[in-house]
Tab-separated table of C-alpha atoms in Angstrom:
chain	number	residue	atom	x	y	z
A	653	UNK	CA	117.365	89.026	-22.776
A	654	UNK	CA	116.881	92.749	-22.413
A	655	UNK	CA	119.566	93.634	-24.944
A	656	UNK	CA	120.527	91.393	-27.908
A	657	UNK	CA	124.110	90.089	-28.176
A	658	UNK	CA	124.734	92.379	-31.208
A	659	UNK	CA	123.609	95.519	-29.403
A	660	UNK	CA	125.864	94.801	-26.540
A	661	UNK	CA	128.690	94.166	-28.876
A	662	UNK	CA	128.001	97.425	-30.698
A	663	UNK	CA	127.960	99.405	-27.370
A	664	UNK	CA	131.316	97.918	-26.340
A	665	UNK	CA	132.634	98.964	-29.690
A	666	UNK	CA	131.511	102.644	-29.403
A	667	UNK	CA	133.866	105.101	-27.820
A	668	UNK	CA	132.795	106.462	-24.381
A	669	UNK	CA	131.888	110.068	-25.450
A	670	UNK	CA	129.756	108.802	-28.351
A	671	UNK	CA	127.730	106.822	-25.874
A	672	UNK	CA	127.379	109.893	-23.749
A	673	UNK	CA	126.152	111.967	-26.727
A	674	UNK	CA	123.507	109.444	-27.526
A	675	UNK	CA	122.357	109.384	-23.974
A	676	UNK	CA	122.111	113.149	-23.910
A	677	UNK	CA	120.170	113.137	-27.139
A	678	UNK	CA	117.768	110.572	-25.758
A	679	UNK	CA	117.236	112.632	-22.635
A	680	UNK	CA	116.612	115.796	-24.711
A	681	UNK	CA	114.124	113.941	-26.812
A	682	UNK	CA	112.249	112.628	-23.863
A	683	UNK	CA	112.150	116.111	-22.368
A	684	UNK	CA	110.783	117.371	-25.704
A	685	UNK	CA	108.115	114.699	-25.644
A	686	UNK	CA	107.124	115.637	-22.108
A	687	UNK	CA	106.986	119.303	-23.013
A	688	UNK	CA	104.904	118.506	-26.060
A	689	UNK	CA	102.446	116.557	-23.970
A	690	UNK	CA	101.815	119.618	-21.815
A	691	UNK	CA	102.114	122.175	-24.626
A	692	UNK	CA	99.717	120.458	-26.932
A	693	UNK	CA	97.183	120.019	-24.162
A	694	UNK	CA	97.382	123.716	-23.234
A	695	UNK	CA	97.127	124.733	-26.893
A	696	UNK	CA	94.033	122.589	-27.343
A	697	UNK	CA	92.420	124.152	-24.279
A	698	UNK	CA	93.316	127.601	-25.530
A	699	UNK	CA	91.775	126.958	-28.910
A	700	UNK	CA	88.566	125.678	-27.354
A	701	UNK	CA	88.415	128.706	-25.069
A	702	UNK	CA	88.966	131.099	-27.979
A	703	UNK	CA	86.238	129.369	-29.932
A	704	UNK	CA	83.795	129.676	-27.071
A	705	UNK	CA	84.747	133.309	-26.480
A	706	UNK	CA	84.523	134.309	-30.126
A	707	UNK	CA	81.139	132.656	-30.470
A	708	UNK	CA	79.783	135.099	-27.866
A	709	UNK	CA	78.838	132.460	-25.312
A	710	UNK	CA	80.072	134.673	-22.503
A	711	UNK	CA	78.571	137.908	-23.967
A	712	UNK	CA	75.675	139.877	-22.374
A	713	UNK	CA	72.078	139.341	-23.611
A	714	UNK	CA	72.372	140.962	-27.102
A	715	UNK	CA	75.295	143.297	-27.147
A	716	UNK	CA	76.463	143.431	-30.699
A	717	UNK	CA	79.710	145.286	-31.025
A	718	UNK	CA	78.809	147.046	-34.297
A	719	UNK	CA	79.492	150.777	-34.834
A	720	UNK	CA	76.914	152.730	-36.843
A	721	UNK	CA	76.085	156.335	-37.573
A	722	UNK	CA	72.294	156.131	-37.565
A	723	UNK	CA	69.842	153.331	-37.412
A	724	UNK	CA	66.090	153.731	-37.466
A	725	UNK	CA	64.522	151.427	-34.979
A	726	UNK	CA	61.600	150.826	-37.266
A	727	UNK	CA	60.411	147.351	-37.697
A	728	UNK	CA	59.433	146.730	-41.243
A	729	UNK	CA	57.702	143.479	-40.720
A	730	UNK	CA	54.307	145.353	-41.143
A	731	UNK	CA	54.679	147.718	-44.109
A	732	UNK	CA	51.539	148.714	-45.990
A	733	UNK	CA	51.945	149.980	-49.518
A	734	UNK	CA	49.653	152.787	-50.826
A	735	UNK	CA	47.522	152.902	-47.694
A	736	UNK	CA	44.332	154.932	-47.853
A	737	UNK	CA	42.486	156.247	-44.827
A	738	UNK	CA	38.914	157.475	-45.270
A	739	UNK	CA	36.780	158.661	-42.414
A	740	UNK	CA	34.518	161.481	-41.295
A	741	UNK	CA	35.237	163.994	-38.564
A	742	UNK	CA	33.015	164.894	-35.655
A	743	UNK	CA	30.697	166.922	-37.899
A	744	UNK	CA	30.389	164.160	-40.421
A	745	UNK	CA	32.679	165.872	-42.902
A	746	UNK	CA	34.589	163.344	-45.016
A	747	UNK	CA	38.349	163.281	-45.286
A	748	UNK	CA	40.735	160.962	-47.059
A	749	UNK	CA	44.449	160.446	-46.484
A	750	UNK	CA	46.722	158.594	-48.936
A	751	UNK	CA	50.418	157.704	-48.630
A	752	UNK	CA	52.940	155.666	-50.584
A	753	UNK	CA	53.781	153.517	-47.570
A	754	UNK	CA	52.853	153.067	-43.906
A	755	UNK	CA	54.928	151.370	-41.217
A	756	UNK	CA	53.661	150.687	-37.711
A	757	UNK	CA	55.829	152.073	-34.925
A	758	UNK	CA	57.863	149.435	-33.103
A	759	UNK	CA	57.166	150.829	-29.646
A	760	UNK	CA	53.676	152.301	-29.963
A	761	UNK	CA	51.240	150.388	-32.199
A	762	UNK	CA	48.907	153.428	-32.334
A	763	UNK	CA	51.607	155.356	-34.240
A	764	UNK	CA	52.010	154.802	-37.974
A	765	UNK	CA	54.853	156.324	-39.969
A	766	UNK	CA	53.695	157.456	-43.409
A	767	UNK	CA	55.607	158.544	-46.497
A	768	UNK	CA	54.429	160.980	-49.190
A	769	UNK	CA	51.147	161.885	-47.586
A	770	UNK	CA	48.186	163.424	-49.468
A	771	UNK	CA	45.000	164.433	-47.693
A	772	UNK	CA	41.678	166.108	-48.522
A	773	UNK	CA	39.346	167.824	-46.020
A	774	UNK	CA	35.896	169.058	-47.101
A	775	UNK	CA	34.118	171.960	-45.353
A	776	UNK	CA	30.875	171.613	-43.456
A	777	UNK	CA	28.893	173.391	-46.143
A	778	UNK	CA	30.550	171.218	-48.780
A	779	UNK	CA	31.433	174.452	-50.564
A	780	UNK	CA	35.145	174.541	-49.861
A	781	UNK	CA	37.878	172.027	-49.412
A	782	UNK	CA	41.440	171.945	-48.201
A	783	UNK	CA	44.144	169.630	-49.599
A	784	UNK	CA	47.337	168.790	-47.705
A	785	UNK	CA	50.579	167.097	-48.860
A	786	UNK	CA	53.914	166.361	-47.147
A	787	UNK	CA	56.935	164.104	-47.511
A	788	UNK	CA	56.456	162.435	-44.138
A	789	UNK	CA	53.611	161.887	-41.715
A	790	UNK	CA	53.034	160.386	-38.274
A	791	UNK	CA	49.473	159.175	-37.724
A	792	UNK	CA	48.063	158.506	-34.250
A	793	UNK	CA	45.053	156.236	-34.655
A	794	UNK	CA	44.052	156.489	-30.988
A	795	UNK	CA	44.042	160.259	-30.639
A	796	UNK	CA	43.089	160.772	-34.305
A	797	UNK	CA	45.704	163.262	-35.355
A	798	UNK	CA	48.447	163.280	-37.954
A	799	UNK	CA	51.698	165.230	-37.852
A	800	UNK	CA	52.740	166.231	-41.355
A	801	UNK	CA	56.449	166.908	-41.681
A	802	UNK	CA	58.994	167.989	-44.281
A	803	UNK	CA	57.755	170.185	-47.123
A	804	UNK	CA	54.183	170.490	-45.916
A	805	UNK	CA	51.894	172.137	-48.467
A	806	UNK	CA	48.274	173.099	-47.840
A	807	UNK	CA	45.916	174.230	-50.625
A	808	UNK	CA	42.418	175.679	-50.393
A	809	UNK	CA	39.883	175.745	-53.177
A	810	UNK	CA	39.973	179.514	-53.535
A	811	UNK	CA	43.595	179.579	-54.457
A	812	UNK	CA	45.399	179.826	-51.147
A	813	UNK	CA	48.589	177.855	-50.685
A	814	UNK	CA	50.399	177.428	-47.385
A	815	UNK	CA	53.892	175.992	-46.833
A	816	UNK	CA	55.363	174.844	-43.553
A	817	UNK	CA	57.734	172.392	-41.901
A	818	UNK	CA	55.583	170.708	-39.263
A	819	UNK	CA	51.798	170.835	-39.222
A	820	UNK	CA	49.352	168.877	-37.081
A	821	UNK	CA	45.928	167.927	-38.479
A	822	UNK	CA	43.269	166.929	-35.974
A	823	UNK	CA	41.342	164.323	-37.938
A	824	UNK	CA	38.406	164.496	-35.564
A	825	UNK	CA	37.761	168.225	-35.667
A	826	UNK	CA	39.514	168.961	-38.982
A	827	UNK	CA	41.565	171.678	-37.305
A	828	UNK	CA	45.106	172.338	-38.526
A	829	UNK	CA	47.857	173.883	-36.398
A	830	UNK	CA	51.558	174.664	-36.575
A	831	UNK	CA	53.884	176.498	-34.215
A	832	UNK	CA	56.563	176.916	-36.840
A	833	UNK	CA	57.069	179.479	-39.575
A	834	UNK	CA	54.485	179.246	-42.363
A	835	UNK	CA	54.233	181.027	-45.689
A	836	UNK	CA	51.052	181.596	-47.605
A	837	UNK	CA	50.238	182.812	-51.060
A	838	UNK	CA	46.859	183.658	-52.527
A	839	UNK	CA	45.360	185.431	-55.508
A	840	UNK	CA	45.405	188.742	-53.654
A	841	UNK	CA	48.785	188.579	-51.938
A	842	UNK	CA	51.216	186.770	-49.700
A	843	UNK	CA	51.388	186.166	-45.957
A	844	UNK	CA	53.834	184.737	-43.446
A	845	UNK	CA	53.476	183.997	-39.763
A	846	UNK	CA	55.220	182.432	-36.837
A	847	UNK	CA	52.475	179.815	-36.584
A	848	UNK	CA	49.158	178.763	-38.080
A	849	UNK	CA	45.687	177.784	-36.890
A	850	UNK	CA	43.034	176.606	-39.362
A	851	UNK	CA	39.660	175.930	-37.752
A	852	UNK	CA	36.038	175.451	-38.792
A	853	UNK	CA	37.146	173.260	-41.724
A	854	UNK	CA	39.319	175.936	-43.229
A	855	UNK	CA	36.797	178.739	-42.869
A	856	UNK	CA	38.885	180.530	-40.224
A	857	UNK	CA	42.600	180.840	-40.911
A	858	UNK	CA	44.838	182.528	-38.326
A	859	UNK	CA	48.520	183.425	-38.418
A	860	UNK	CA	50.035	183.776	-34.956
A	861	UNK	CA	53.333	184.793	-33.340
A	862	UNK	CA	53.696	187.759	-35.698
A	863	UNK	CA	52.102	188.074	-39.120
A	864	UNK	CA	53.092	189.960	-42.255
A	865	UNK	CA	50.682	190.302	-45.155
A	866	UNK	CA	51.248	191.900	-48.533
A	867	UNK	CA	48.128	192.704	-50.588
A	868	UNK	CA	49.020	193.116	-54.222
A	869	UNK	CA	46.114	195.263	-55.430
A	870	UNK	CA	43.757	196.326	-52.686
A	871	UNK	CA	42.154	199.037	-54.767
A	872	UNK	CA	40.721	196.643	-57.284
A	873	UNK	CA	40.462	197.396	-60.973
A	874	UNK	CA	39.033	200.899	-60.582
A	875	UNK	CA	42.355	202.272	-59.416
A	876	UNK	CA	41.630	203.456	-55.907
A	877	UNK	CA	44.272	202.705	-53.342
A	878	UNK	CA	43.597	201.657	-49.832
A	879	UNK	CA	43.513	205.298	-48.789
A	880	UNK	CA	42.809	207.356	-51.844
A	881	UNK	CA	43.071	208.028	-55.579
A	882	UNK	CA	46.096	208.221	-57.753
A	883	UNK	CA	48.106	211.424	-57.240
A	884	UNK	CA	46.546	214.578	-55.664
B	502	UNK	CA	36.504	223.724	-39.613
B	503	UNK	CA	37.798	222.905	-43.104
B	504	UNK	CA	41.305	221.879	-43.710
B	505	UNK	CA	42.149	222.694	-47.295
B	506	UNK	CA	45.426	220.808	-47.128
B	507	UNK	CA	46.387	218.408	-49.848
B	508	UNK	CA	44.632	215.669	-47.965
B	509	UNK	CA	45.756	212.087	-47.617
B	510	UNK	CA	46.428	210.351	-50.947
B	511	UNK	CA	48.775	207.678	-52.226
B	512	UNK	CA	49.654	205.435	-55.204
B	513	UNK	CA	47.083	202.609	-55.375
B	514	UNK	CA	49.393	200.547	-57.572
B	515	UNK	CA	51.681	200.021	-54.588
B	516	UNK	CA	51.182	196.812	-52.627
B	517	UNK	CA	49.843	197.132	-49.133
B	518	UNK	CA	51.956	195.612	-46.404
B	519	UNK	CA	50.283	194.848	-43.072
B	520	UNK	CA	52.314	193.754	-40.072
B	521	UNK	CA	50.640	192.687	-36.821
B	522	UNK	CA	50.906	190.258	-33.950
B	523	UNK	CA	48.088	188.132	-35.365
B	524	UNK	CA	46.165	187.960	-38.631
B	525	UNK	CA	42.919	186.082	-39.074
B	526	UNK	CA	40.685	185.429	-42.062
B	527	UNK	CA	37.064	184.439	-41.705
B	528	UNK	CA	36.478	183.336	-45.245
B	529	UNK	CA	32.742	182.868	-45.001
B	530	UNK	CA	32.416	186.497	-43.864
B	531	UNK	CA	35.062	187.868	-46.265
B	532	UNK	CA	36.888	189.686	-43.493
B	533	UNK	CA	40.521	189.764	-42.405
B	534	UNK	CA	41.187	190.797	-38.816
B	535	UNK	CA	44.584	192.121	-37.784
B	536	UNK	CA	45.292	192.311	-34.080
B	537	UNK	CA	48.181	193.745	-32.036
B	538	UNK	CA	50.364	196.725	-33.074
B	539	UNK	CA	48.866	196.794	-36.577
B	540	UNK	CA	50.982	198.685	-39.079
B	541	UNK	CA	49.591	199.010	-42.607
B	542	UNK	CA	51.612	200.783	-45.268
B	543	UNK	CA	50.732	201.599	-48.874
B	544	UNK	CA	53.252	203.756	-50.628
B	545	UNK	CA	53.556	206.949	-48.559
B	546	UNK	CA	50.383	206.336	-46.541
B	547	UNK	CA	50.508	204.555	-43.209
B	548	UNK	CA	47.802	203.422	-40.786
B	549	UNK	CA	48.587	202.198	-37.291
B	550	UNK	CA	46.053	200.899	-34.776
B	551	UNK	CA	45.476	198.260	-32.121
B	552	UNK	CA	43.011	196.281	-34.271
B	553	UNK	CA	41.971	196.500	-37.910
B	554	UNK	CA	39.166	194.760	-39.796
B	555	UNK	CA	39.430	194.639	-43.599
B	556	UNK	CA	36.186	193.687	-45.348
B	557	UNK	CA	36.409	192.557	-48.934
B	558	UNK	CA	34.306	190.996	-51.647
B	559	UNK	CA	35.174	188.640	-54.437
B	560	UNK	CA	36.011	190.806	-57.398
B	561	UNK	CA	33.591	188.908	-59.656
B	562	UNK	CA	30.597	189.240	-57.340
B	563	UNK	CA	29.188	192.760	-56.906
B	564	UNK	CA	27.821	192.204	-53.408
B	565	UNK	CA	26.305	195.097	-51.664
B	566	UNK	CA	26.431	194.768	-47.973
B	567	UNK	CA	24.499	196.803	-45.407
B	568	UNK	CA	26.801	198.787	-43.153
B	569	UNK	CA	26.726	197.273	-39.716
B	570	UNK	CA	28.198	200.108	-37.766
B	571	UNK	CA	28.075	203.498	-39.521
B	572	UNK	CA	29.661	205.863	-37.005
B	573	UNK	CA	27.365	207.926	-34.845
B	574	UNK	CA	26.522	211.264	-36.378
B	575	UNK	CA	27.096	210.022	-39.932
B	576	UNK	CA	23.834	208.072	-40.237
B	577	UNK	CA	22.717	210.337	-43.008
B	578	UNK	CA	25.593	209.234	-45.186
B	579	UNK	CA	25.213	206.731	-47.989
B	580	UNK	CA	25.683	203.192	-46.744
B	581	UNK	CA	29.170	201.842	-47.326
B	582	UNK	CA	29.381	199.113	-49.900
B	583	UNK	CA	31.575	197.860	-52.631
B	584	UNK	CA	32.268	200.028	-55.597
B	585	UNK	CA	32.174	198.224	-58.908
B	586	UNK	CA	35.164	195.881	-59.278
B	587	UNK	CA	36.532	196.758	-55.812
B	588	UNK	CA	38.245	194.158	-53.628
B	589	UNK	CA	38.319	195.942	-50.292
B	590	UNK	CA	35.024	197.440	-49.299
B	591	UNK	CA	35.630	198.798	-45.831
B	592	UNK	CA	38.456	199.162	-43.343
B	593	UNK	CA	37.653	199.511	-39.696
B	594	UNK	CA	40.411	200.447	-37.248
B	595	UNK	CA	40.037	200.732	-33.516
B	596	UNK	CA	42.356	201.786	-30.702
B	597	UNK	CA	45.133	204.401	-30.971
B	598	UNK	CA	44.506	205.051	-34.655
B	599	UNK	CA	47.174	207.110	-36.420
B	600	UNK	CA	47.078	207.892	-40.133
B	601	UNK	CA	50.190	209.560	-41.521
B	602	UNK	CA	51.678	210.369	-44.895
B	603	UNK	CA	55.057	211.551	-46.045
B	604	UNK	CA	54.040	215.244	-46.033
B	605	UNK	CA	54.073	215.499	-42.268
B	606	UNK	CA	50.296	215.188	-42.030
B	607	UNK	CA	48.818	213.042	-39.297
B	608	UNK	CA	45.326	212.248	-38.146
B	609	UNK	CA	44.856	210.658	-34.732
B	610	UNK	CA	41.707	209.227	-33.278
B	611	UNK	CA	40.214	206.423	-31.228
B	612	UNK	CA	38.720	204.781	-34.282
B	613	UNK	CA	38.697	205.191	-38.022
B	614	UNK	CA	36.429	203.862	-40.722
B	615	UNK	CA	37.371	203.982	-44.380
B	616	UNK	CA	34.549	203.393	-46.816
B	617	UNK	CA	36.033	202.562	-50.176
B	618	UNK	CA	32.844	203.137	-52.164
B	619	UNK	CA	32.080	206.666	-50.998
B	620	UNK	CA	35.817	207.281	-50.664
B	621	UNK	CA	35.641	208.811	-47.214
B	622	UNK	CA	37.525	208.274	-43.993
B	623	UNK	CA	35.609	208.894	-40.793
B	624	UNK	CA	37.489	209.252	-37.515
B	625	UNK	CA	36.185	209.774	-34.078
B	626	UNK	CA	36.447	210.636	-30.520
B	627	UNK	CA	39.222	213.127	-29.643
B	628	UNK	CA	40.449	213.631	-33.185
B	629	UNK	CA	43.691	215.539	-33.747
B	630	UNK	CA	44.633	216.575	-37.261
B	631	UNK	CA	48.089	218.028	-37.782
B	632	UNK	CA	50.011	219.378	-40.752
B	633	UNK	CA	53.434	220.496	-39.752
B	634	UNK	CA	52.848	222.785	-36.765
B	635	UNK	CA	49.211	223.414	-37.554
B	636	UNK	CA	46.836	221.501	-35.291
B	637	UNK	CA	43.066	221.047	-35.371
B	638	UNK	CA	41.302	219.261	-32.507
B	639	UNK	CA	37.760	218.056	-32.517
B	640	UNK	CA	35.535	215.119	-31.846
B	641	UNK	CA	34.790	213.859	-35.341
B	642	UNK	CA	36.663	214.018	-38.631
B	643	UNK	CA	35.485	213.298	-42.139
B	644	UNK	CA	38.099	213.154	-44.856
B	645	UNK	CA	36.867	213.255	-48.447
B	646	UNK	CA	39.435	211.532	-50.610
B	647	UNK	CA	37.931	212.900	-53.820
B	648	UNK	CA	38.133	216.580	-52.944
B	649	UNK	CA	40.945	216.292	-50.381
B	650	UNK	CA	38.682	218.210	-48.031
B	651	UNK	CA	38.776	217.336	-44.339
B	652	UNK	CA	36.010	218.442	-41.999
B	653	UNK	CA	36.575	218.382	-38.263
B	654	UNK	CA	33.466	218.559	-36.097
B	655	UNK	CA	33.302	219.281	-32.381
B	656	UNK	CA	30.347	216.985	-31.861
B	657	UNK	CA	28.284	217.245	-28.648
B	658	UNK	CA	28.975	220.264	-26.437
B	659	UNK	CA	31.413	219.729	-23.656
B	660	UNK	CA	32.979	216.766	-25.383
B	661	UNK	CA	36.440	216.075	-24.006
B	662	UNK	CA	39.244	217.827	-25.843
B	663	UNK	CA	37.001	220.631	-27.067
B	664	UNK	CA	35.638	223.749	-25.444
B	665	UNK	CA	31.984	222.912	-25.210
B	666	UNK	CA	31.033	221.961	-28.756
B	667	UNK	CA	33.824	223.883	-30.478
B	668	UNK	CA	36.802	222.895	-32.577
B	669	UNK	CA	40.211	224.182	-31.451
B	670	UNK	CA	42.770	225.000	-34.088
B	671	UNK	CA	46.279	226.293	-34.035
B	672	UNK	CA	47.742	227.707	-37.255
B	673	UNK	CA	51.353	228.852	-37.305
B	674	UNK	CA	52.020	231.246	-40.213
B	675	UNK	CA	54.815	229.923	-42.361
B	676	UNK	CA	57.168	232.947	-41.961
B	677	UNK	CA	56.585	233.318	-38.185
B	678	UNK	CA	59.151	231.018	-36.558
B	679	UNK	CA	58.701	231.336	-32.882
B	680	UNK	CA	55.626	233.128	-31.763
B	681	UNK	CA	52.364	231.416	-31.029
B	682	UNK	CA	49.461	232.022	-33.345
B	683	UNK	CA	45.989	231.064	-32.250
B	684	UNK	CA	42.601	230.892	-33.784
B	685	UNK	CA	39.343	229.963	-32.146
């Protein structure tokens, strides 16, 4: 009983070309179904592949495809606020170093990046002191030095003031050095040099690589000049 | 031999500018040491030398300091020291010392010592004092900045640059353009 008596009757009643059209439509539909079976399967595979690819499964270890202009590779998981370093140098002279923040270097734990540094060094005879400030600092706790950078200012108790860009302070010996241009101003005059060396706790100050000094009033109050009296 | 020229003088109100390869202060000793092609200028006066020491005292403290190295032959002089209220007490220059001013006067020597208190400049060893074309050679020079008087001394006989203890001078009369004048 594959086809009911009514269907058979209906087919005998249809004209020949209508039967052909139906057959063609049935074939087209079955082809469509076959194509869909393959197409849908391929689409599904494609989607899964895209998902895996986009999720970075096939990427290298940690290659993030992010463009950037500058990134500081500083880890900030160990940030000290208002750190204060107090110690004595090889002669037992005390020094203190304050900053607004300190961050340990990611690659070298002996290096500490400091911000807004202020330091005080006292002379051996306790009669003079030197104060140092800068916007940035790099402290090496192993070798006991600190590089002061960016607007470095150095003051001594008898009114001298030095300015520089990059100055190294040896925290063990108390010596200060710079191989960049420095400017100095004191009660008696001004000075500039291509570099600076401060040794013996500030007692010996040397300008190197060319020095220019201007002494405002060498003759003192009694009116003599460096080489002679006023007029002839 | 006296030189009655105007002498070396300048305006003390002018700042002093010192240029050198290196400048060093030893604060505990109140001395500034300039090394390497030292060129010190104050107004019209200029001092050049290989190395210059500038000794100074705090203006408030009236320290008197014993002269360490009064030049030979000047021991009898009063010891250098700070005048009242002075900053610089002594300037010591060594090596190719040349003192010039804007009136074509120069004084050359191996060393020079300026004592601010007694207001004298001592120069030594093969001293040459010139003013225009006039030249005086000797072994020691003492320049008095009060009187403007400069004394050139031949020093020990046979000293180099002099004829056995004598000063050699050459004065060219102003109106005589070409010919050599000589005076012994």
